[in-house]
Amino acid sequence: MLNLEGEWSISFAGCGFMGIYYVGVSACFLEHVSHLVQDSSKIYGASAGALLAAVLTIGMPIEQCCESLMYMAKEARKRKLGPLHPSFNLLKIVRDTMVRDLPDDAHIRATGKLCVSLTRVSDGQNVLASEFDTKEELIQALLCSCFIPFYCGVIPPTYRGVSYVDGAISNNLPHCKMPNTITVSPFSGKSGICPRDITINFHEVRFNNVSIQVNTENMYRVTSAFFPPEPEIMAEICHNGYMDTIRFLQENNLLRTGNPSTSSLTEVDSPKPSCCETEYDSTKVEETESANNLLLKRPKPQCKPHWWLDPQKTENLPVLIKKVLCEACKERHTDGQLAQGTERLPGRVTSYMLMPYTLPVKAAYHLTQKLVSLIPDVSCDMRWLYNMAGDIYKQAWKSTDDKIKRCVSVSGP
């Protein structure tokens, strides 16, 4: 039972694209028990969990985080190899998103409360970063915590001049063994907030402090962490995170009627307005002149329910998050219809058959692009290397000519 008399903290496990589960969890926290987030002493996170922890600590709109995550998943699904395609640069998308969305004083808000789990490359030890002097330093710490070797690249990013990789490698659920820590994981197990599968489980594994039951559902979730599923499935995962948090709040007697920051379960169970519904508004009317020159006031009709996303999969989520998920699903169906009209089966089969030949060329091309982006002066360096190679060649050729001349002079009459 969670004790709110003393200090408490929240810890998010690393989970890749399954971070959409945390969007539902965070939305439920902010909607019903916002004081749990605002008054918590620390908010811990590893990998994708660190990103959500930063969003809660800084106070960014959760729907903005949802939109960014759905965009990253869409970009990953575009390619035939998904996130493993050479042209997909997950770390660059994450960085560009943070540079654009994080407020200028993000490092001030995060210092002392946000704890980012990092794995030091030199010795493999875990480090919890909680001090950030600038916004760029905060971004670098979050990038280090999200860097999965070979999945995100080869050269790890640095925080304060030291190279770090994914914090989940050394500690995937920081501070989880301490009392009064709300542990959150999208994998069913013994975390405080996590899915509860119906299937019978006889085995359980612990991955760097995260309890994960061995079952088919978790196998699918682990796969989805690296290869994002379709938007409809991600919307359902988000809703599951919301409802699992409701259950946790119930079990800890945190949903109390009469508290303005909480709601009763009956309020949660009642369906919320759909993101595509337009409520009747008496101030906005259509004016139509009748036969006797009177103005008839008629409310505008409601929009038809969307067909590209089952409303039951998002019925309890806040309207703004519903809208983001709805737009992602609508865009996916629109793009899918266009793709079916432009790319027929023979073309798709041919493109897959040519992959063994085209993939090395694409890999080399995009690797060169990444090197150029990492080393701004690469053109000068290449020119210097070219001149250096030319000088070595000339010296070698000159020494060879001298040897030939000496041999000729010695063997001459």
Short mmCIF file of C-alpha atoms in Angstrom, two decimals:
data_model
loop_
_atom_site.label_atom_id
_atom_site.label_comp_id
_atom_site.label_asym_id
_atom_site.label_seq_id
_atom_site.Cartn_x
_atom_site.Cartn_y
_atom_site.Cartn_z
CA MET A 1 0.00 0.00 0.00
CA LEU A 2 1.39 3.38 -1.01
CA ASN A 3 1.99 5.69 1.97
CA LEU A 4 1.62 9.39 1.15
CA GLU A 5 2.57 10.57 4.64
CA GLY A 6 6.26 10.67 3.76
CA GLU A 7 8.14 11.05 0.48
CA TRP A 8 7.38 9.02 -2.62
CA SER A 9 8.83 8.68 -6.11
CA ILE A 10 7.87 7.34 -9.53
CA SER A 11 10.04 5.10 -11.72
CA PHE A 12 9.48 4.30 -15.41
CA ALA A 13 11.17 1.28 -17.01
CA GLY A 14 12.76 1.39 -20.45
CA CYS A 15 10.50 0.03 -23.18
CA GLY A 16 11.19 1.62 -26.60
CA PHE A 17 8.08 2.24 -28.69
CA MET A 18 5.97 0.68 -25.92
CA GLY A 19 6.37 4.09 -24.31
CA ILE A 20 2.89 4.81 -25.66
CA TYR A 21 1.74 2.83 -22.59
CA TYR A 22 3.27 5.56 -20.43
CA VAL A 23 1.24 8.20 -22.26
CA GLY A 24 -1.92 6.55 -20.92
CA VAL A 25 -0.39 6.19 -17.45
CA SER A 26 0.72 9.84 -17.38
CA ALA A 27 -2.65 11.05 -18.68
CA CYS A 28 -4.40 9.19 -15.86
CA PHE A 29 -2.02 10.63 -13.25
CA LEU A 30 -2.51 14.18 -14.46
CA GLU A 31 -6.28 13.84 -14.78
CA HIS A 32 -7.08 12.16 -11.46
CA VAL A 33 -4.12 12.47 -9.07
CA SER A 34 -1.92 15.27 -10.36
CA HIS A 35 -0.51 15.78 -6.86
CA LEU A 36 1.25 12.40 -7.12
CA VAL A 37 3.38 13.87 -9.90
CA GLN A 38 3.74 17.42 -8.58
CA ASP A 39 4.62 16.45 -5.01
CA SER A 40 6.83 13.43 -5.76
CA SER A 41 10.40 13.79 -4.54
CA LYS A 42 11.97 12.12 -7.59
CA ILE A 43 10.86 10.85 -11.00
CA TYR A 44 13.18 8.16 -12.35
CA GLY A 45 13.39 6.80 -15.88
CA ALA A 46 15.49 4.64 -18.18
CA SER A 47 15.53 4.84 -21.98
CA ALA A 48 12.01 5.69 -23.23
CA GLY A 49 10.91 5.85 -19.60
CA ALA A 50 13.38 8.70 -19.08
CA LEU A 51 11.68 10.68 -21.86
CA LEU A 52 8.26 10.31 -20.22
CA ALA A 53 9.78 11.11 -16.83
CA ALA A 54 11.21 14.31 -18.32
CA VAL A 55 7.82 15.26 -19.77
CA LEU A 56 6.14 14.89 -16.37
CA THR A 57 8.94 16.65 -14.50
CA ILE A 58 9.10 19.63 -16.85
CA GLY A 59 5.32 19.89 -17.14
CA MET A 60 4.97 19.54 -20.91
CA PRO A 61 1.56 18.72 -22.46
CA ILE A 62 1.19 14.94 -22.55
CA GLU A 63 -0.67 15.08 -25.89
CA GLN A 64 2.42 16.72 -27.41
CA CYS A 65 4.51 13.77 -26.26
CA CYS A 66 1.91 11.38 -27.69
CA GLU A 67 2.05 13.13 -31.06
CA SER A 68 5.85 12.94 -31.19
CA LEU A 69 5.86 9.24 -30.30
CA MET A 70 3.25 8.42 -32.95
CA TYR A 71 5.32 10.34 -35.51
CA MET A 72 8.47 8.37 -34.63
CA ALA A 73 6.54 5.11 -34.96
CA LYS A 74 5.15 6.18 -38.33
CA GLU A 75 8.63 7.02 -39.63
CA ALA A 76 9.91 3.63 -38.45
CA ARG A 77 7.08 1.74 -40.19
CA LYS A 78 7.68 3.53 -43.49
CA ARG A 79 10.71 1.42 -44.37
CA LYS A 80 10.84 -2.22 -45.39
CA LEU A 81 13.24 -3.11 -42.56
CA GLY A 82 11.52 -0.81 -40.09
CA PRO A 83 13.87 0.86 -37.57
CA LEU A 84 16.75 -1.31 -38.83
CA HIS A 85 16.77 0.39 -42.23
CA PRO A 86 19.99 2.41 -42.76
CA SER A 87 18.03 5.58 -43.56
CA PHE A 88 16.17 5.57 -40.23
CA ASN A 89 17.93 7.60 -37.56
CA LEU A 90 15.91 7.31 -34.35
CA LEU A 91 18.32 9.31 -32.24
CA LYS A 92 18.21 12.26 -34.66
CA ILE A 93 14.40 12.32 -34.58
CA VAL A 94 14.43 12.21 -30.77
CA ARG A 95 16.99 15.00 -30.61
CA ASP A 96 15.20 17.23 -33.12
CA THR A 97 11.95 16.73 -31.22
CA MET A 98 13.50 17.70 -27.89
CA VAL A 99 15.27 20.74 -29.34
CA ARG A 100 11.95 21.91 -30.78
CA ASP A 101 9.60 21.09 -27.89
CA LEU A 102 11.57 21.45 -24.67
CA PRO A 103 11.24 24.90 -23.08
CA ASP A 104 14.37 26.99 -22.62
CA ASP A 105 14.29 26.49 -18.85
CA ALA A 106 13.75 22.71 -19.06
CA HIS A 107 17.09 22.01 -17.35
CA ILE A 108 16.12 24.23 -14.41
CA ARG A 109 12.79 22.43 -13.93
CA ALA A 110 14.41 19.00 -14.25
CA THR A 111 17.45 19.50 -12.01
CA GLY A 112 17.09 17.76 -8.66
CA LYS A 113 13.84 15.95 -9.48
CA LEU A 114 14.42 14.10 -12.75
CA CYS A 115 16.83 11.15 -12.48
CA VAL A 116 18.00 9.65 -15.79
CA SER A 117 19.47 6.15 -15.78
CA LEU A 118 22.71 5.88 -17.79
CA THR A 119 25.20 3.07 -18.43
CA ARG A 120 28.83 4.21 -18.55
CA VAL A 121 30.68 2.71 -21.51
CA SER A 122 34.08 2.48 -19.83
CA ASP A 123 33.08 0.15 -16.99
CA GLY A 124 29.37 -0.70 -17.55
CA GLN A 125 28.34 0.91 -14.24
CA ASN A 126 24.98 2.62 -13.76
CA VAL A 127 24.84 6.37 -13.23
CA LEU A 128 21.79 8.44 -12.26
CA ALA A 129 22.06 11.91 -13.80
CA SER A 130 19.99 14.57 -12.03
CA GLU A 131 22.05 17.75 -12.50
CA PHE A 132 21.76 19.69 -15.75
CA ASP A 133 23.46 23.04 -16.29
CA THR A 134 21.92 23.76 -19.69
CA LYS A 135 19.09 22.57 -21.92
CA GLU A 136 21.65 20.96 -24.23
CA GLU A 137 23.10 19.00 -21.31
CA LEU A 138 19.63 17.68 -20.43
CA ILE A 139 19.09 16.63 -24.05
CA GLN A 140 22.45 14.84 -24.12
CA ALA A 141 21.63 12.91 -20.95
CA LEU A 142 18.29 11.77 -22.38
CA LEU A 143 19.92 10.78 -25.68
CA CYS A 144 22.52 8.71 -23.82
CA SER A 145 19.79 6.90 -21.89
CA CYS A 146 17.99 6.05 -25.17
CA PHE A 147 21.07 4.88 -27.10
CA ILE A 148 20.83 1.14 -27.78
CA PRO A 149 24.15 -0.04 -29.24
CA PHE A 150 23.91 -1.04 -32.94
CA TYR A 151 20.15 -0.43 -32.93
CA CYS A 152 20.67 3.35 -32.72
CA GLY A 153 24.21 3.46 -34.06
CA VAL A 154 27.82 2.62 -33.26
CA ILE A 155 29.26 5.80 -31.70
CA PRO A 156 27.51 6.51 -28.36
CA PRO A 157 26.63 10.09 -27.34
CA THR A 158 28.27 11.81 -24.40
CA TYR A 159 27.07 13.52 -21.23
CA ARG A 160 29.56 15.94 -19.66
CA GLY A 161 32.32 14.52 -21.85
CA VAL A 162 31.76 10.86 -20.88
CA SER A 163 30.25 8.27 -23.22
CA TYR A 164 27.09 6.53 -22.02
CA VAL A 165 24.59 4.09 -23.52
CA ASP A 166 21.07 2.92 -22.69
CA GLY A 167 20.40 3.02 -18.96
CA ALA A 168 18.24 -0.10 -19.25
CA ILE A 169 21.40 -2.16 -19.77
CA SER A 170 22.54 -1.60 -16.17
CA ASN A 171 19.36 -0.47 -14.33
CA ASN A 172 16.06 -0.59 -16.18
CA LEU A 173 13.89 0.42 -13.20
CA PRO A 174 15.82 2.82 -10.94
CA HIS A 175 14.98 3.03 -7.23
CA CYS A 176 12.48 0.17 -7.59
CA LYS A 177 13.51 -1.60 -4.37
CA MET A 178 12.99 1.43 -2.18
CA PRO A 179 9.69 1.85 -0.28
CA ASN A 180 7.08 4.28 -1.57
CA THR A 181 8.24 4.03 -5.18
CA ILE A 182 5.52 3.73 -7.82
CA THR A 183 7.04 1.40 -10.42
CA VAL A 184 5.62 1.50 -13.94
CA SER A 185 6.28 -1.03 -16.71
CA PRO A 186 4.40 -1.97 -19.92
CA PHE A 187 5.33 -5.63 -19.38
CA SER A 188 3.18 -7.80 -17.13
CA GLY A 189 4.96 -8.74 -13.92
CA LYS A 190 5.26 -7.45 -10.36
CA SER A 191 5.53 -3.73 -11.07
CA GLY A 192 3.06 -1.44 -9.35
CA ILE A 193 1.45 -0.34 -12.62
CA CYS A 194 1.64 -2.94 -15.38
CA PRO A 195 -0.67 -5.15 -17.48
CA ARG A 196 -2.26 -8.17 -15.85
CA ASP A 197 -2.50 -11.02 -18.31
CA ILE A 198 -5.12 -13.75 -18.06
CA THR A 199 -2.81 -16.53 -19.23
CA ILE A 200 -1.21 -18.81 -16.64
CA ASN A 201 2.46 -18.02 -15.98
CA PHE A 202 4.90 -20.48 -14.48
CA HIS A 203 8.10 -18.48 -15.04
CA GLU A 204 9.28 -14.98 -14.42
CA VAL A 205 12.51 -13.24 -15.36
CA ARG A 206 14.05 -10.05 -14.05
CA PHE A 207 15.71 -7.84 -16.63
CA ASN A 208 17.83 -5.37 -14.69
CA ASN A 209 15.25 -4.91 -11.92
CA VAL A 210 12.16 -5.21 -14.15
CA SER A 211 9.88 -8.18 -13.43
CA ILE A 212 8.67 -9.75 -16.69
CA GLN A 213 6.41 -12.80 -16.84
CA VAL A 214 7.22 -15.37 -19.52
CA ASN A 215 4.15 -15.51 -21.77
CA THR A 216 3.12 -14.83 -25.35
CA GLU A 217 1.71 -11.39 -24.52
CA ASN A 218 5.03 -10.19 -23.15
CA MET A 219 6.88 -11.66 -26.11
CA TYR A 220 4.70 -9.54 -28.36
CA ARG A 221 5.29 -6.46 -26.16
CA VAL A 222 9.06 -6.92 -26.29
CA THR A 223 8.90 -7.15 -30.08
CA SER A 224 6.71 -4.04 -30.22
CA ALA A 225 9.30 -2.15 -28.16
CA PHE A 226 11.74 -2.40 -31.09
CA PHE A 227 9.30 -2.63 -34.01
CA PRO A 228 6.28 -0.35 -33.50
CA PRO A 229 2.86 -1.86 -34.30
CA GLU A 230 0.07 -0.18 -36.25
CA PRO A 231 -1.51 3.02 -34.83
CA GLU A 232 -4.72 1.22 -33.84
CA ILE A 233 -2.75 -1.19 -31.66
CA MET A 234 -0.71 1.64 -30.16
CA ALA A 235 -3.95 3.45 -29.31
CA GLU A 236 -5.18 0.34 -27.50
CA ILE A 237 -1.88 0.05 -25.60
CA CYS A 238 -2.23 3.68 -24.54
CA HIS A 239 -5.75 3.02 -23.26
CA ASN A 240 -4.55 -0.08 -21.39
CA GLY A 241 -1.97 2.07 -19.61
CA TYR A 242 -4.73 4.45 -18.55
CA MET A 243 -6.97 1.68 -17.20
CA ASP A 244 -4.10 -0.14 -15.44
CA THR A 245 -3.35 3.10 -13.61
CA ILE A 246 -7.01 3.41 -12.60
CA ARG A 247 -6.78 -0.07 -11.07
CA PHE A 248 -3.60 0.87 -9.19
CA LEU A 249 -5.23 4.02 -7.80
CA GLN A 250 -8.23 1.98 -6.73
CA GLU A 251 -6.13 -0.62 -4.94
CA ASN A 252 -4.31 2.14 -3.04
CA ASN A 253 -7.51 4.06 -2.18
CA LEU A 254 -6.41 7.11 -4.15
CA LEU A 255 -9.63 7.60 -6.12
CA ARG A 256 -11.70 9.48 -3.58
CA THR A 257 -14.98 11.21 -4.33
CA GLY A 258 -15.04 14.91 -3.53
CA ASN A 259 -11.35 15.52 -4.10
CA PRO A 260 -11.02 17.92 -7.06
CA SER A 261 -7.86 16.17 -8.25
CA THR A 262 -9.43 12.72 -8.27
CA SER A 263 -12.52 10.98 -9.65
CA SER A 264 -14.60 7.99 -8.65
CA LEU A 265 -14.58 4.81 -10.66
CA THR A 266 -18.13 5.46 -11.87
CA GLU A 267 -16.90 8.66 -13.50
CA VAL A 268 -14.04 6.78 -15.13
CA ASP A 269 -16.34 4.09 -16.49
CA SER A 270 -18.65 6.61 -18.16
CA PRO A 271 -17.50 7.12 -21.77
CA LYS A 272 -15.95 10.50 -22.54
CA PRO A 273 -16.78 12.52 -25.66
CA SER A 274 -15.27 11.27 -28.87
CA CYS A 275 -12.48 13.34 -30.38
CA CYS A 276 -14.52 13.73 -33.56
CA GLU A 277 -17.79 14.76 -31.91
CA THR A 278 -18.94 18.36 -32.00
CA GLU A 279 -21.04 19.28 -28.99
CA TYR A 280 -24.15 21.40 -29.41
CA ASP A 281 -23.42 25.07 -28.76
CA SER A 282 -26.27 27.56 -28.49
CA THR A 283 -23.96 30.49 -29.22
CA LYS A 284 -23.04 29.11 -32.65
CA VAL A 285 -26.15 28.71 -34.71
CA GLU A 286 -27.13 28.56 -38.33
CA GLU A 287 -29.42 31.40 -39.26
CA THR A 288 -32.08 30.58 -41.82
CA GLU A 289 -34.72 33.08 -42.90
CA SER A 290 -38.20 31.58 -42.77
CA ALA A 291 -41.34 32.56 -44.66
CA ASN A 292 -42.39 35.08 -42.02
CA ASN A 293 -38.88 36.64 -41.91
CA LEU A 294 -38.08 35.06 -38.52
CA LEU A 295 -34.67 33.58 -37.73
CA LEU A 296 -34.74 29.91 -36.83
CA LYS A 297 -31.92 28.85 -34.55
CA ARG A 298 -30.73 25.33 -35.15
CA PRO A 299 -27.68 23.72 -33.54
CA LYS A 300 -25.06 22.32 -35.87
CA PRO A 301 -25.23 18.54 -36.24
CA GLN A 302 -22.66 16.23 -34.67
CA CYS A 303 -19.91 14.71 -36.77
CA LYS A 304 -20.25 11.07 -37.71
CA PRO A 305 -18.16 8.62 -35.63
CA HIS A 306 -14.85 7.77 -37.25
CA TRP A 307 -14.51 4.35 -38.87
CA TRP A 308 -10.71 4.08 -38.81
CA LEU A 309 -10.45 3.62 -35.00
CA ASP A 310 -12.78 1.67 -32.72
CA PRO A 311 -14.04 4.20 -30.12
CA GLN A 312 -13.93 1.52 -27.40
CA LYS A 313 -10.14 1.36 -27.71
CA THR A 314 -9.81 4.96 -26.51
CA GLU A 315 -13.11 5.64 -24.73
CA ASN A 316 -11.64 6.69 -21.35
CA LEU A 317 -8.65 8.68 -22.60
CA PRO A 318 -8.63 12.49 -22.47
CA VAL A 319 -10.07 14.11 -25.59
CA LEU A 320 -6.79 15.72 -26.69
CA ILE A 321 -4.98 12.37 -26.65
CA LYS A 322 -7.91 10.74 -28.44
CA LYS A 323 -7.54 13.34 -31.17
CA VAL A 324 -3.82 12.61 -31.65
CA LEU A 325 -4.42 8.85 -31.86
CA CYS A 326 -7.42 9.34 -34.14
CA GLU A 327 -5.41 11.50 -36.56
CA ALA A 328 -2.59 8.94 -36.64
CA CYS A 329 -5.00 6.11 -37.47
CA LYS A 330 -6.80 8.20 -40.08
CA GLU A 331 -3.51 9.14 -41.74
CA ARG A 332 -2.41 5.52 -41.76
CA HIS A 333 -5.61 4.40 -43.54
CA THR A 334 -5.35 7.26 -46.04
CA ASP A 335 -1.71 6.49 -46.80
CA GLY A 336 -2.54 2.78 -47.03
CA GLN A 337 -5.23 3.37 -49.63
CA LEU A 338 -2.89 5.52 -51.70
CA ALA A 339 -0.14 2.92 -51.43
CA GLN A 340 -2.50 0.19 -52.61
CA GLY A 341 -3.33 2.25 -55.66
CA THR A 342 0.26 3.11 -56.57
CA GLU A 343 2.24 0.03 -55.52
CA ARG A 344 0.93 -3.27 -56.82
CA LEU A 345 2.04 -6.73 -55.79
CA PRO A 346 4.57 -7.24 -58.64
CA GLY A 347 6.33 -4.01 -57.72
CA ARG A 348 6.51 -4.91 -54.05
CA VAL A 349 7.84 -8.41 -54.81
CA THR A 350 10.47 -6.96 -57.13
CA SER A 351 11.59 -4.41 -54.55
CA TYR A 352 12.05 -7.13 -51.92
CA MET A 353 13.97 -9.33 -54.36
CA LEU A 354 16.34 -6.47 -55.17
CA MET A 355 17.03 -5.67 -51.50
CA PRO A 356 20.21 -7.83 -51.29
CA TYR A 357 21.65 -5.72 -54.10
CA THR A 358 20.32 -2.28 -53.20
CA LEU A 359 20.68 -2.48 -49.42
CA PRO A 360 24.52 -2.30 -49.31
CA VAL A 361 24.47 0.77 -51.55
CA LYS A 362 21.79 2.44 -49.41
CA ALA A 363 23.67 1.53 -46.23
CA ALA A 364 26.89 3.08 -47.52
CA TYR A 365 25.05 6.20 -48.69
CA HIS A 366 23.24 6.82 -45.42
CA LEU A 367 26.32 5.98 -43.36
CA THR A 368 28.18 8.69 -45.27
CA GLN A 369 25.34 11.10 -44.55
CA LYS A 370 25.52 10.34 -40.83
CA LEU A 371 29.29 10.88 -40.81
CA VAL A 372 28.84 14.21 -42.55
CA SER A 373 26.27 15.28 -39.97
CA LEU A 374 28.50 14.14 -37.09
CA ILE A 375 31.65 15.77 -38.47
CA PRO A 376 30.89 19.22 -39.91
CA ASP A 377 34.47 19.62 -41.22
CA VAL A 378 34.56 16.24 -42.94
CA SER A 379 35.06 17.86 -46.37
CA CYS A 380 38.19 19.66 -45.15
CA ASP A 381 39.44 16.49 -43.53
CA MET A 382 38.85 14.49 -46.71
CA ARG A 383 40.69 17.12 -48.73
CA TRP A 384 43.57 16.97 -46.24
CA LEU A 385 43.64 13.16 -46.46
CA TYR A 386 43.60 13.36 -50.27
CA ASN A 387 46.54 15.78 -50.33
CA MET A 388 48.41 13.68 -47.78
CA ALA A 389 47.87 10.52 -49.84
CA GLY A 390 49.07 12.39 -52.94
CA ASP A 391 52.26 13.54 -51.21
CA ILE A 392 52.99 10.00 -49.97
CA TYR A 393 52.42 8.65 -53.47
CA LYS A 394 54.78 11.24 -54.98
CA GLN A 395 57.49 10.52 -52.41
CA ALA A 396 57.15 6.76 -52.96
CA TRP A 397 57.30 7.21 -56.74
CA LYS A 398 60.36 9.52 -56.44
CA SER A 399 62.23 7.05 -54.23
CA THR A 400 61.45 4.26 -56.71
CA ASP A 401 62.86 6.36 -59.59
CA ASP A 402 66.03 7.05 -57.61
CA LYS A 403 66.52 3.33 -56.95
CA ILE A 404 66.07 2.50 -60.64
CA LYS A 405 68.59 5.17 -61.65
CA ARG A 406 71.16 3.87 -59.15
CA CYS A 407 70.67 0.30 -60.36
CA VAL A 408 71.16 1.42 -63.95
CA SER A 409 74.31 3.37 -63.12
CA VAL A 410 75.81 0.41 -61.21
CA SER A 411 75.10 -2.12 -63.92
CA GLY A 412 76.22 0.20 -66.72
CA PRO A 413 79.59 -0.10 -68.67
#
